[in-house]
XYZ file of C-alpha atoms in Angstrom:
699
model
C 36.598 -10.746 -15.910
C 34.193 -9.094 -13.556
C 31.101 -10.696 -15.108
C 32.065 -14.337 -14.772
C 33.726 -13.831 -11.407
C 30.490 -12.407 -10.144
C 28.549 -15.253 -11.706
C 30.799 -17.890 -10.186
C 30.692 -16.210 -6.797
C 26.952 -16.781 -6.546
C 27.324 -20.511 -7.133
C 27.520 -22.880 -4.151
C 31.000 -23.959 -3.106
C 32.267 -27.390 -4.103
C 34.559 -29.402 -1.904
C 35.253 -32.232 -4.372
C 38.468 -32.202 -6.413
C 36.905 -33.470 -9.650
C 37.028 -30.856 -12.402
C 33.937 -30.171 -14.499
C 34.926 -26.671 -15.524
C 35.943 -27.732 -19.005
C 32.438 -29.040 -19.613
C 30.905 -25.799 -18.402
C 33.294 -23.805 -20.608
C 31.985 -25.583 -23.673
C 28.478 -24.303 -22.917
C 29.349 -20.675 -23.448
C 32.925 -20.376 -24.744
C 31.939 -20.689 -28.402
C 34.447 -19.064 -30.633
C 35.101 -19.246 -34.325
C 38.626 -19.607 -35.671
C 40.362 -16.287 -36.028
C 43.798 -14.818 -36.316
C 43.634 -13.331 -32.845
C 43.881 -16.527 -30.801
C 47.418 -15.914 -29.699
C 48.301 -16.610 -26.110
C 50.272 -14.214 -23.963
C 51.876 -14.332 -20.575
C 50.467 -12.117 -17.845
C 52.732 -10.106 -15.555
C 52.386 -12.696 -12.807
C 53.287 -15.568 -15.060
C 49.782 -16.966 -15.516
C 48.828 -18.069 -18.994
C 45.847 -16.100 -20.308
C 44.215 -15.478 -23.679
C 44.605 -12.045 -25.229
C 41.162 -12.125 -26.881
C 37.827 -13.209 -25.399
C 36.544 -16.700 -25.998
C 32.916 -15.666 -25.684
C 30.398 -14.046 -23.420
C 27.918 -15.306 -20.870
C 25.335 -13.161 -22.583
C 25.837 -15.241 -25.740
C 24.461 -18.351 -24.102
C 21.347 -19.767 -25.775
C 18.224 -18.219 -24.343
C 16.841 -21.584 -23.241
C 20.003 -22.388 -21.298
C 19.970 -19.011 -19.593
C 16.385 -19.552 -18.499
C 17.280 -23.001 -17.184
C 20.130 -21.513 -15.165
C 17.842 -18.813 -13.786
C 15.327 -21.429 -12.757
C 17.975 -23.227 -10.703
C 19.157 -20.143 -8.802
C 17.667 -18.845 -5.602
C 16.594 -15.226 -5.227
C 19.881 -13.997 -3.791
C 21.867 -15.498 -6.649
C 19.380 -14.114 -9.164
C 19.770 -10.588 -7.846
C 23.554 -10.869 -7.821
C 23.515 -12.003 -11.446
C 21.043 -9.297 -12.422
C 23.310 -6.635 -10.922
C 26.300 -7.467 -13.110
C 25.304 -5.729 -16.342
C 22.390 -4.267 -18.248
C 21.931 -7.378 -20.356
C 21.428 -9.622 -17.355
C 19.425 -6.941 -15.563
C 16.987 -6.824 -18.461
C 16.768 -10.619 -18.474
C 16.729 -11.587 -14.786
C 14.265 -9.158 -13.269
C 11.504 -9.360 -15.915
C 11.803 -13.137 -15.575
C 11.489 -12.831 -11.774
C 8.426 -10.556 -12.054
C 6.750 -12.929 -14.482
C 7.553 -15.967 -12.331
C 5.842 -14.506 -9.250
C 3.137 -12.617 -11.184
C 4.213 -9.229 -9.876
C 2.101 -6.654 -11.653
C 3.771 -4.410 -14.181
C 6.839 -2.883 -12.504
C 8.415 -2.575 -15.943
C 5.467 -0.434 -17.050
C 5.795 1.905 -14.078
C 3.279 0.273 -11.755
C 3.774 -1.840 -8.605
C 0.711 -3.726 -7.368
C 1.447 -6.454 -4.813
C -0.577 -8.320 -2.214
C 1.225 -10.994 -0.189
C 4.250 -10.615 -2.411
C 7.009 -13.245 -2.154
C 10.076 -12.455 -0.118
C 12.618 -10.057 -1.625
C 10.135 -8.717 -4.192
C 10.994 -5.136 -3.328
C 14.701 -5.953 -3.509
C 14.186 -7.172 -7.069
C 12.238 -4.056 -8.007
C 14.925 -1.839 -6.499
C 17.694 -3.612 -8.396
C 15.836 -3.393 -11.704
C 16.982 -0.612 -14.011
C 13.360 0.293 -14.745
C 12.723 1.391 -11.148
C 13.143 5.077 -11.941
C 10.114 4.845 -14.257
C 7.783 3.632 -11.484
C 5.130 6.227 -10.690
C 2.292 4.214 -9.096
C 2.775 2.003 -6.027
C 0.082 -0.198 -4.424
C 1.632 -2.471 -1.807
C 0.522 -4.554 1.176
C 3.446 -4.975 3.551
C 3.955 -8.506 4.837
C 3.856 -9.752 8.411
C 6.862 -10.329 10.607
C 8.848 -7.506 12.172
C 12.136 -8.268 10.445
C 10.484 -8.622 7.049
C 8.375 -5.502 7.559
C 11.442 -3.435 8.418
C 13.302 -4.782 5.392
C 10.368 -4.026 3.083
C 9.918 -0.488 4.419
C 13.602 0.258 3.866
C 13.529 -1.285 0.390
C 10.409 0.705 -0.465
C 12.149 3.859 0.739
C 15.063 3.133 -1.593
C 12.650 2.550 -4.495
C 10.826 5.817 -3.854
C 14.068 7.786 -3.687
C 15.221 6.228 -6.940
C 12.078 7.116 -8.893
C 11.657 10.318 -10.851
C 8.146 10.921 -9.523
C 5.577 8.971 -7.501
C 2.099 10.116 -8.492
C 0.161 7.427 -6.578
C 1.267 5.822 -3.319
C -1.088 3.385 -1.610
C 0.282 1.086 1.099
C -1.267 -1.029 3.837
C 0.277 -2.378 7.031
C -0.993 -5.801 8.062
C -1.485 -6.723 11.696
C 1.480 -8.293 13.514
C 1.895 -12.042 13.561
C -0.104 -14.027 16.074
C 3.089 -15.225 17.732
C 4.191 -11.629 18.254
C 1.016 -10.761 20.135
C 0.924 -13.860 22.329
C 2.968 -13.551 25.501
C 3.326 -17.225 26.299
C 5.054 -18.227 23.095
C 7.821 -20.741 23.531
C 10.483 -21.983 21.150
C 11.275 -18.371 20.169
C 14.232 -16.666 21.748
C 14.838 -12.939 21.986
C 17.593 -13.138 19.379
C 15.011 -14.282 16.829
C 12.875 -11.141 17.119
C 14.212 -7.886 15.727
C 14.564 -5.287 18.466
C 12.409 -2.461 17.137
C 11.258 0.344 19.420
C 8.328 2.646 18.861
C 10.682 5.574 18.239
C 12.662 3.635 15.656
C 9.494 2.567 13.875
C 8.256 6.163 13.841
C 11.442 7.410 12.170
C 11.488 4.484 9.747
C 7.890 4.700 8.536
C 7.559 8.478 8.505
C 10.780 8.671 6.514
C 9.171 6.520 3.811
C 5.928 8.508 3.752
C 7.754 11.838 3.654
C 9.936 10.660 0.777
C 6.867 9.605 -1.237
C 5.050 12.881 -0.599
C 8.035 15.014 -1.556
C 8.447 13.022 -4.788
C 5.415 14.702 -6.309
C 2.766 12.339 -4.938
C -0.759 13.350 -5.973
C -2.821 10.514 -4.518
C -1.925 8.798 -1.224
C -3.758 6.100 0.695
C -2.421 4.753 3.996
C -4.037 1.856 5.814
C -3.450 -0.316 8.858
C -0.758 -0.070 11.482
C -2.841 0.539 14.602
C -2.439 -2.960 16.122
C 1.254 -3.003 15.194
C 1.822 0.325 16.934
C 0.058 -0.952 20.050
C 2.237 -4.071 19.996
C 5.425 -1.974 19.871
C 4.158 0.346 22.583
C 3.299 -2.580 24.844
C 6.678 -4.194 24.252
C 8.439 -0.925 25.102
C 6.472 -0.728 28.339
C 7.480 -4.253 29.300
C 11.118 -3.525 28.511
C 10.946 -0.333 30.556
C 9.408 -2.160 33.481
C 12.131 -4.799 33.346
C 14.932 -2.245 33.120
C 13.240 0.313 35.392
C 14.074 3.000 32.860
C 12.571 4.901 29.941
C 11.497 2.727 26.985
C 14.477 3.330 24.759
C 17.047 1.010 23.336
C 20.376 1.320 25.183
C 22.264 1.057 21.931
C 20.615 4.048 20.312
C 22.541 7.285 19.882
C 21.556 10.161 22.102
C 19.882 12.052 19.261
C 17.527 9.096 18.715
C 16.816 8.682 22.419
C 15.750 12.295 22.422
C 13.445 11.882 19.445
C 10.383 14.001 19.973
C 12.064 16.332 22.471
C 12.473 18.903 19.711
C 10.084 19.436 16.838
C 11.079 17.605 13.677
C 10.260 19.493 10.495
C 9.351 17.096 7.698
C 8.261 19.278 4.794
C 10.488 22.367 4.881
C 13.382 20.787 2.976
C 15.559 20.113 6.025
C 14.313 16.692 7.150
C 17.573 14.731 7.764
C 16.326 11.175 7.424
C 18.700 8.460 8.587
C 17.733 4.853 9.074
C 17.413 4.228 12.827
C 18.528 0.619 12.320
C 21.659 1.361 10.297
C 23.937 0.187 13.094
C 21.855 -2.729 14.317
C 21.847 -6.354 13.150
C 19.120 -7.030 10.634
C 18.284 -9.544 7.983
C 20.641 -9.567 5.022
C 19.776 -11.170 1.732
C 23.324 -12.255 1.097
C 23.922 -13.423 4.661
C 20.852 -15.621 4.617
C 21.014 -17.055 1.146
C 24.476 -16.925 -0.458
C 27.373 -19.007 0.708
C 30.918 -17.752 0.239
C 33.367 -19.598 -1.969
C 36.507 -21.105 -0.439
C 39.310 -18.554 0.030
C 41.196 -19.660 -3.071
C 38.136 -19.056 -5.262
C 37.034 -15.692 -3.903
C 39.946 -13.468 -4.805
C 37.867 -11.610 -7.348
C 34.429 -12.170 -5.895
C 35.182 -10.635 -2.506
C 35.132 -7.153 -3.981
C 32.232 -7.652 -6.357
C 28.964 -9.202 -5.271
C 29.181 -8.443 -1.562
C 29.977 -4.803 -2.259
C 27.688 -4.512 -5.235
C 24.503 -5.489 -3.419
C 25.145 -4.561 0.206
C 27.999 -2.077 0.276
C 29.999 -4.314 2.654
C 33.704 -4.884 2.434
C 35.371 -8.166 3.204
C 36.304 -6.838 6.615
C 32.780 -5.718 7.367
C 30.455 -8.518 6.252
C 26.695 -8.203 6.655
C 25.401 -9.363 10.016
C 22.531 -11.849 9.874
C 19.399 -11.318 11.951
C 19.407 -14.783 13.430
C 22.304 -16.408 15.191
C 22.191 -19.413 12.904
C 20.851 -19.726 9.390
C 20.228 -22.751 7.268
C 22.504 -23.268 4.311
C 20.935 -23.027 0.897
C 20.618 -26.447 -0.732
C 22.749 -26.966 -3.762
C 20.709 -27.007 -6.906
C 20.755 -29.920 -9.301
C 22.157 -28.090 -12.299
C 24.860 -26.353 -10.322
C 25.981 -29.511 -8.519
C 27.594 -30.634 -11.758
C 29.769 -27.503 -11.931
C 32.798 -28.005 -9.728
C 35.965 -25.977 -9.581
C 39.557 -27.028 -9.254
C 41.832 -25.558 -6.638
C 44.791 -25.522 -8.997
C 46.254 -22.256 -10.260
C 46.205 -23.400 -13.879
C 42.451 -23.755 -13.699
C 42.188 -20.258 -12.238
C 44.116 -18.966 -15.229
C 41.610 -20.636 -17.549
C 38.783 -19.019 -15.634
C 40.501 -15.649 -15.942
C 40.805 -16.193 -19.659
C 37.117 -16.903 -19.974
C 36.231 -13.974 -17.774
C 38.268 -11.710 -20.023
C 35.659 -12.332 -22.706
C 33.501 -9.748 -21.014
C 35.939 -7.113 -22.222
C 34.041 -7.178 -25.494
C 31.324 -5.235 -23.729
C 31.667 -1.521 -23.244
C 32.276 -0.866 -19.528
C 29.724 1.907 -19.744
C 27.056 -0.747 -20.234
C 27.505 -1.971 -16.677
C 25.466 -0.536 -13.842
C 26.121 -1.685 -10.312
C 23.694 -1.644 -7.402
C 24.697 0.265 -4.315
C 22.599 0.407 -1.169
C 19.952 3.059 -0.884
C 20.817 4.703 -4.200
C 20.601 4.270 -7.931
C 23.082 2.200 -9.922
C 26.667 3.443 -10.039
C 29.401 2.843 -12.537
C 32.178 0.275 -12.365
C 34.599 2.952 -11.271
C 32.668 3.324 -8.033
C 32.792 -0.336 -7.005
C 35.754 0.073 -4.712
C 34.051 3.049 -3.080
C 30.790 1.261 -2.404
C 31.892 -0.148 0.920
C 32.646 3.343 2.189
C 29.262 4.740 1.287
C 26.877 5.378 4.173
C 23.980 2.987 4.375
C 21.544 5.630 5.521
C 19.952 7.542 2.618
C 20.953 11.153 2.297
C 18.341 13.836 2.852
C 15.986 13.949 -0.101
C 15.796 17.768 -0.040
C 18.342 20.136 1.402
C 17.624 23.310 -0.547
C 14.239 24.930 -0.963
C 11.111 23.366 0.570
C 9.423 20.871 -1.769
C 6.232 22.069 -3.413
C 3.198 19.927 -2.520
C 1.254 18.208 -5.283
C -0.992 15.998 -3.169
C -4.655 16.199 -4.188
C -6.171 13.090 -2.596
C -5.343 11.832 0.900
C -7.062 8.777 2.384
C -6.021 7.876 5.927
C -7.426 4.561 7.134
C -4.995 4.156 9.986
C -5.370 4.997 13.668
C -1.584 4.849 13.879
C -1.319 8.310 12.307
C -3.269 9.766 15.241
C -2.264 7.367 18.024
C 1.055 8.838 19.191
C 2.342 12.423 19.517
C 5.038 11.862 16.893
C 2.681 10.431 14.272
C 0.031 13.054 15.038
C 2.618 15.822 14.701
C 3.582 14.459 11.274
C -0.089 14.304 10.234
C -0.651 17.904 11.287
C 2.479 19.058 9.460
C 1.375 17.195 6.349
C -2.050 18.843 6.262
C -0.522 22.246 6.935
C 2.007 21.744 4.139
C -0.486 20.544 1.509
C -3.430 22.751 2.468
C -3.178 24.717 -0.766
C -3.440 21.632 -3.011
C -5.444 19.020 -1.070
C -8.934 18.603 -2.503
C -10.084 15.214 -1.190
C -9.619 14.088 2.429
C -11.002 10.824 3.767
C -10.498 9.629 7.348
C -11.377 6.164 8.626
C -9.995 5.849 12.133
C -12.194 3.831 14.459
C -10.050 3.908 17.615
C -8.806 7.491 17.750
C -10.036 9.093 21.015
C -12.415 12.025 21.184
C -9.851 14.438 22.629
C -7.545 13.977 19.656
C -10.388 14.616 17.212
C -11.489 17.752 19.061
C -8.027 19.325 18.858
C -7.461 18.087 15.319
C -10.643 19.583 13.841
C -10.170 22.856 15.707
C -6.678 23.389 14.268
C -6.700 21.961 10.748
C -7.495 24.300 7.860
C -7.674 23.165 4.228
C -8.760 26.063 2.016
C -8.832 23.992 -1.206
C -10.844 21.089 0.223
C -13.847 20.111 -1.936
C -14.498 16.542 -0.735
C -14.475 15.337 2.865
C -15.410 11.982 4.363
C -15.002 10.505 7.821
C -15.875 7.132 9.299
C -15.216 7.337 13.003
C -17.137 4.357 14.312
C -19.722 2.036 12.867
C -21.527 2.020 16.211
C -23.314 5.293 16.927
C -23.232 4.934 20.696
C -19.468 4.444 20.659
C -18.610 7.367 18.370
C -15.475 9.302 19.290
C -16.178 12.352 17.122
C -18.581 14.890 18.537
C -21.036 16.513 16.171
C -20.068 19.987 17.370
C -16.444 19.372 16.307
C -17.553 18.353 12.811
C -19.858 21.346 12.441
C -17.071 23.760 13.407
C -14.808 22.105 10.853
C -17.471 22.423 8.138
C -17.989 26.101 8.939
C -14.307 26.714 8.126
C -14.506 24.910 4.766
C -17.277 26.436 2.651
C -15.836 25.046 -0.600
C -16.816 21.448 0.219
C -18.912 19.949 -2.570
C -19.074 16.318 -1.420
C -19.608 15.249 2.209
C -19.683 11.813 3.867
C -20.266 11.447 7.627
C -20.469 8.024 9.274
C -20.263 7.206 12.953
C -20.470 10.755 14.270
C -22.070 11.172 17.683
C -25.805 11.829 17.196
C -27.621 14.087 19.687
C -31.152 13.502 20.896
C -32.408 16.582 19.028
C -31.097 19.355 16.794
C -31.030 21.961 19.550
C -28.472 19.907 21.479
C -25.987 20.093 18.623
C -25.625 23.717 17.546
C -27.363 27.048 17.528
C -28.990 28.000 14.200
C -26.578 30.895 13.700
C -23.561 28.568 14.003
C -24.654 25.982 11.439
C -22.495 25.590 8.307
C -23.856 27.178 5.144
C -21.866 25.089 2.635
C -22.932 27.078 -0.424
C -21.178 24.679 -2.827
C -22.371 21.356 -1.379
C -23.657 19.050 -4.132
C -23.743 15.579 -2.533
C -24.109 14.423 1.073
C -24.298 11.031 2.787
C -25.017 11.227 6.512
C -27.287 10.307 9.390
C -30.773 11.865 8.925
C -30.129 14.159 11.911
C -27.179 15.816 10.172
C -29.078 16.134 6.916
C -31.796 17.954 8.851
C -29.154 20.311 10.263
C -27.874 21.053 6.760
C -31.430 21.776 5.585
C -32.453 23.887 8.577
C -32.257 27.178 6.687
C -33.043 27.948 3.062
C -29.647 29.630 2.730
C -27.899 26.356 3.487
C -26.733 24.073 0.685
C -28.456 25.822 -2.249
C -26.614 23.623 -4.796
C -27.613 20.274 -3.281
C -28.285 17.575 -5.907
C -27.727 14.196 -4.232
C -28.839 13.108 -0.756
C -28.225 9.669 0.753
C -29.716 8.888 4.173
C -27.444 6.685 6.255
C -28.899 4.324 8.853
C -26.422 3.274 11.529
C -26.061 0.722 14.289
C -26.277 1.638 17.957
C -24.135 0.388 20.812
C -27.180 -1.203 22.407
C -28.165 -4.324 20.506
C -31.781 -3.888 21.564
C -32.075 -0.286 20.384
C -33.542 0.065 16.878
C -32.607 2.799 14.467
C -34.688 5.975 14.802
C -36.649 5.677 11.560
C -38.920 8.485 12.728
C -35.932 10.833 12.311
C -35.566 9.514 8.771
C -39.190 10.376 7.996
C -38.703 13.873 9.445
C -35.620 14.370 7.287
C -37.627 13.346 4.209
C -40.193 15.986 5.107
C -37.446 18.615 5.424
C -36.043 17.590 2.048
C -39.351 17.682 0.191
C -39.318 21.458 -0.575
C -35.998 20.974 -2.407
C -36.977 17.784 -4.211
C -37.448 19.572 -7.535
C -33.708 20.326 -7.727
C -32.487 16.855 -6.712
C -30.978 14.336 -9.117
C -30.851 11.428 -6.663
C -32.280 10.249 -3.355
C -30.668 7.277 -1.687
C -30.856 5.090 1.389
C -27.774 3.341 2.731
C -28.906 0.593 5.086
C -26.084 -0.509 7.379
C -28.381 -1.994 10.027
C -30.112 -5.305 9.312
C -31.624 -5.686 12.765
C -35.108 -4.929 14.008
C -37.245 -2.281 12.319
C -35.952 -2.070 8.731
C -38.682 -4.303 7.346
C -41.233 -2.583 9.587
C -40.280 0.832 8.221
C -40.517 -0.374 4.629
C -43.861 -2.014 5.363
C -45.190 1.169 7.012
C -44.765 3.119 3.775
C -46.262 0.312 1.729
C -49.266 0.230 4.052
C -49.638 4.020 3.874
C -49.928 3.776 0.116
C -49.507 6.508 -2.499
C -51.978 8.818 -0.782
C -50.303 8.979 2.654
C -46.621 8.049 2.265
C -44.190 10.964 2.082
C -42.363 9.096 -0.669
C -45.251 9.646 -3.073
C -44.748 13.407 -2.784
C -41.355 13.250 -4.514
C -42.937 13.612 -7.935
C -39.759 14.934 -9.575
C -37.530 12.116 -8.393
C -36.333 9.900 -11.247
C -33.257 8.214 -9.709
C -33.447 6.129 -6.517
C -30.400 4.443 -4.973
C -30.620 1.721 -2.323
C -27.225 0.808 -0.883
C -26.968 -2.388 1.178
C -23.410 -1.664 2.436
C -22.378 -5.231 1.528
C -24.334 -6.366 4.576
C -28.117 -6.003 4.320
C -29.615 -8.680 2.106
C -32.111 -7.425 -0.447
C -31.531 -9.182 -3.756
C -31.006 -12.525 -2.021
C -34.048 -12.123 0.245
C -37.326 -12.682 -1.590
C -39.520 -11.029 1.052
C -37.335 -7.920 1.388
C -36.903 -7.653 -2.373
C -40.665 -7.572 -2.688
C -40.873 -4.786 -0.072
C -38.169 -2.726 -1.797
C -39.948 -3.062 -5.140
C -43.174 -1.819 -3.556
C -41.373 1.143 -1.952
C -39.841 2.015 -5.327
C -43.337 1.943 -6.764
C -44.360 4.787 -4.424
C -42.180 7.264 -6.370
C -44.630 8.150 -9.144
C -42.114 9.149 -11.839
C -39.165 6.961 -10.895
C -37.197 5.911 -13.973
C -33.934 4.418 -12.689
C -33.404 2.132 -9.664
C -29.870 1.440 -8.480
C -29.229 -1.453 -6.087
C -25.696 -0.828 -4.842
C -23.269 -2.917 -2.768
C -25.628 -5.876 -2.564
C -24.148 -8.866 -0.673
C -24.219 -12.404 -2.029
C -24.390 -11.327 -5.670
C -21.680 -13.069 -7.761
C -20.190 -10.956 -10.504
C -19.989 -13.853 -12.967
C -23.590 -15.090 -12.656
C -26.943 -13.639 -13.657
C -29.449 -15.999 -12.045
C -30.393 -13.297 -9.511
C -31.574 -10.888 -12.214
C -34.941 -12.461 -13.249
C -36.447 -12.256 -9.711
C -35.480 -8.570 -9.517
C -37.000 -7.819 -12.914
C -40.164 -9.700 -12.037
C -40.591 -7.861 -8.710
C -40.126 -4.468 -10.366
C -42.489 -5.332 -13.188
C -45.140 -6.340 -10.690
C -44.840 -3.505 -8.128
C -43.176 -0.564 -9.912
C -43.996 -0.631 -13.621
C -42.824 2.980 -14.059
C -39.182 1.924 -13.528
C -37.447 1.580 -16.895
C -33.911 0.627 -15.865
C -32.235 -1.151 -12.962
C -28.572 -1.472 -12.046
C -27.260 -4.100 -9.625
C -23.807 -3.521 -8.140
C -21.269 -2.911 -10.907
C -23.287 -4.530 -13.678
C -24.352 -2.433 -16.629
C -27.850 -0.965 -16.305
C -30.556 -3.357 -17.501
C -33.361 -2.116 -19.705
C -36.396 -3.862 -18.229
C -38.417 -3.767 -21.437
C -35.618 -5.306 -23.498
C -34.964 -7.918 -20.851
C -38.630 -8.956 -20.962
C -38.652 -9.148 -24.739
C -35.547 -11.322 -24.737
C -37.208 -13.633 -22.215
C -40.251 -14.000 -24.423
C -38.083 -14.917 -27.381
């Protein structure tokens, strides 16, 4: 009875008196003659059938798919939550319809996902098998909040999350503009900075304590600034602190006492549990008339949202548009007569053929519960229970990539970041920071306090403009001195001093005995090569040219030449020398031409006789392959390395992956100016053997 009642409850109401139920019954009530077709009287006098006529799950597959195609998302999810059979049919069909990558195989990968995608993934029985999550959250405050809460429920339901990579998009244009009309305050979810902090950090903490090994967090800086600015305006209007008057006192005092996230006592509770927010059922599913909802009132509404009939979900907006009635379902109309209800009950009884244990029901913020718990669902708290209340969770995180100023932009987020790094210091091996707006004072304190004894790879991009760098070189050097196990180092946008003496005393320079690869400004490479004891294991060096705040100031290529001179004594142990050109203005061509003019007898490049692998990285910006004159210069520079065997042209802009018309000019330039080069690789293409390429051309 439960299955069909739930199915009928998701259909649109019909006000006409014409009865089409008998026609609908013929679609699925297929029964063969048997000796068990006797009719019995129920206790209330209604005529019912003692044995089932059939099952909805016995419908032809084509008809089921046609019905699914006519339902909206809310109705789909309600149907998928009725039993395992429909769950295994509805949600794979939904994922295939919207091309949602592989949630059934344990992998979520979504960019600009359709609305309610995360709700579908959460309702799917396969959610507990998900271990890798790559997700771009959508715009709109109400939708963002809904997606973060749904993602939190998914993470809590999984057995283990090994990879968690999410990105916060910037807020909508209308949210930033202050002169927007036609939008009233009731149409924008009231979200404070404190509420957002609790909401988002609750999700991140849940993922990390679920055994996450690789985490990447991006975006959020502009959204945080928008919330902060809105709080300031509200505070100015109310002449009070920027807190929501409806918040409990413990939330108004958030940040007054230290919150411990990773010691097993973090008591997460959704800060919006008591506030109006968007509801899938409230927006999309219309209720049946009172006479047709006797069974449905305690099924679908409680199954998906945990709301009783006396406590219906509150919509975000004051008025919502009614869902249009679909063509197929328009033809299904229900009678208001009791005899027709008895026929419906008889058909619904066909679901008794299924074992009740086969039914799993969705409850909010938790995994599926049994049928026996349906009546208890409305009493369950909406806020998820603490993920860990016993011993502190053991960290498993190995890779952490933070490309979000939000994690350093407020005291609460910064406190969480510091706690995270303190908690996972014993396991974290790769740390990458790309935060372009974080102020210098925050970086100074951060690098002086953080300690990661297992760190072997560190990269930071502070600012792409050297003159506007917020990270001081002295702070970075002190950090490197505390982490001698680093093997791979990437520094971009660090403040560059006028000379080495302005940066650090020789006795305070990092030794880095295990460093193998470094990409940095030539000044920092010179600092790492100042003493023979420094970096004895160095194998790969990439010189990074950077832009300056002044548009008329060229890059200091003389520092690059000095760094090459400092590197020359170690050239016999190097496997690779590279140049990453991020600046396409002014003296790049002049510097290349200066070495070409110097020739093999005077250019420092000709002294690297042991160098066999040269990498030239264009940073997706500097045109080389698509510039005939610069390509010719690069080929001549490559020819100055006397024993060069392999040339790698990396991150070249304007090179399509599915075309090869750019290859012949490159091969011709290398053949003409650097005949010693045997192989060339362009972007992610396989290396090209120049000799074989020439022979194929001749054929």
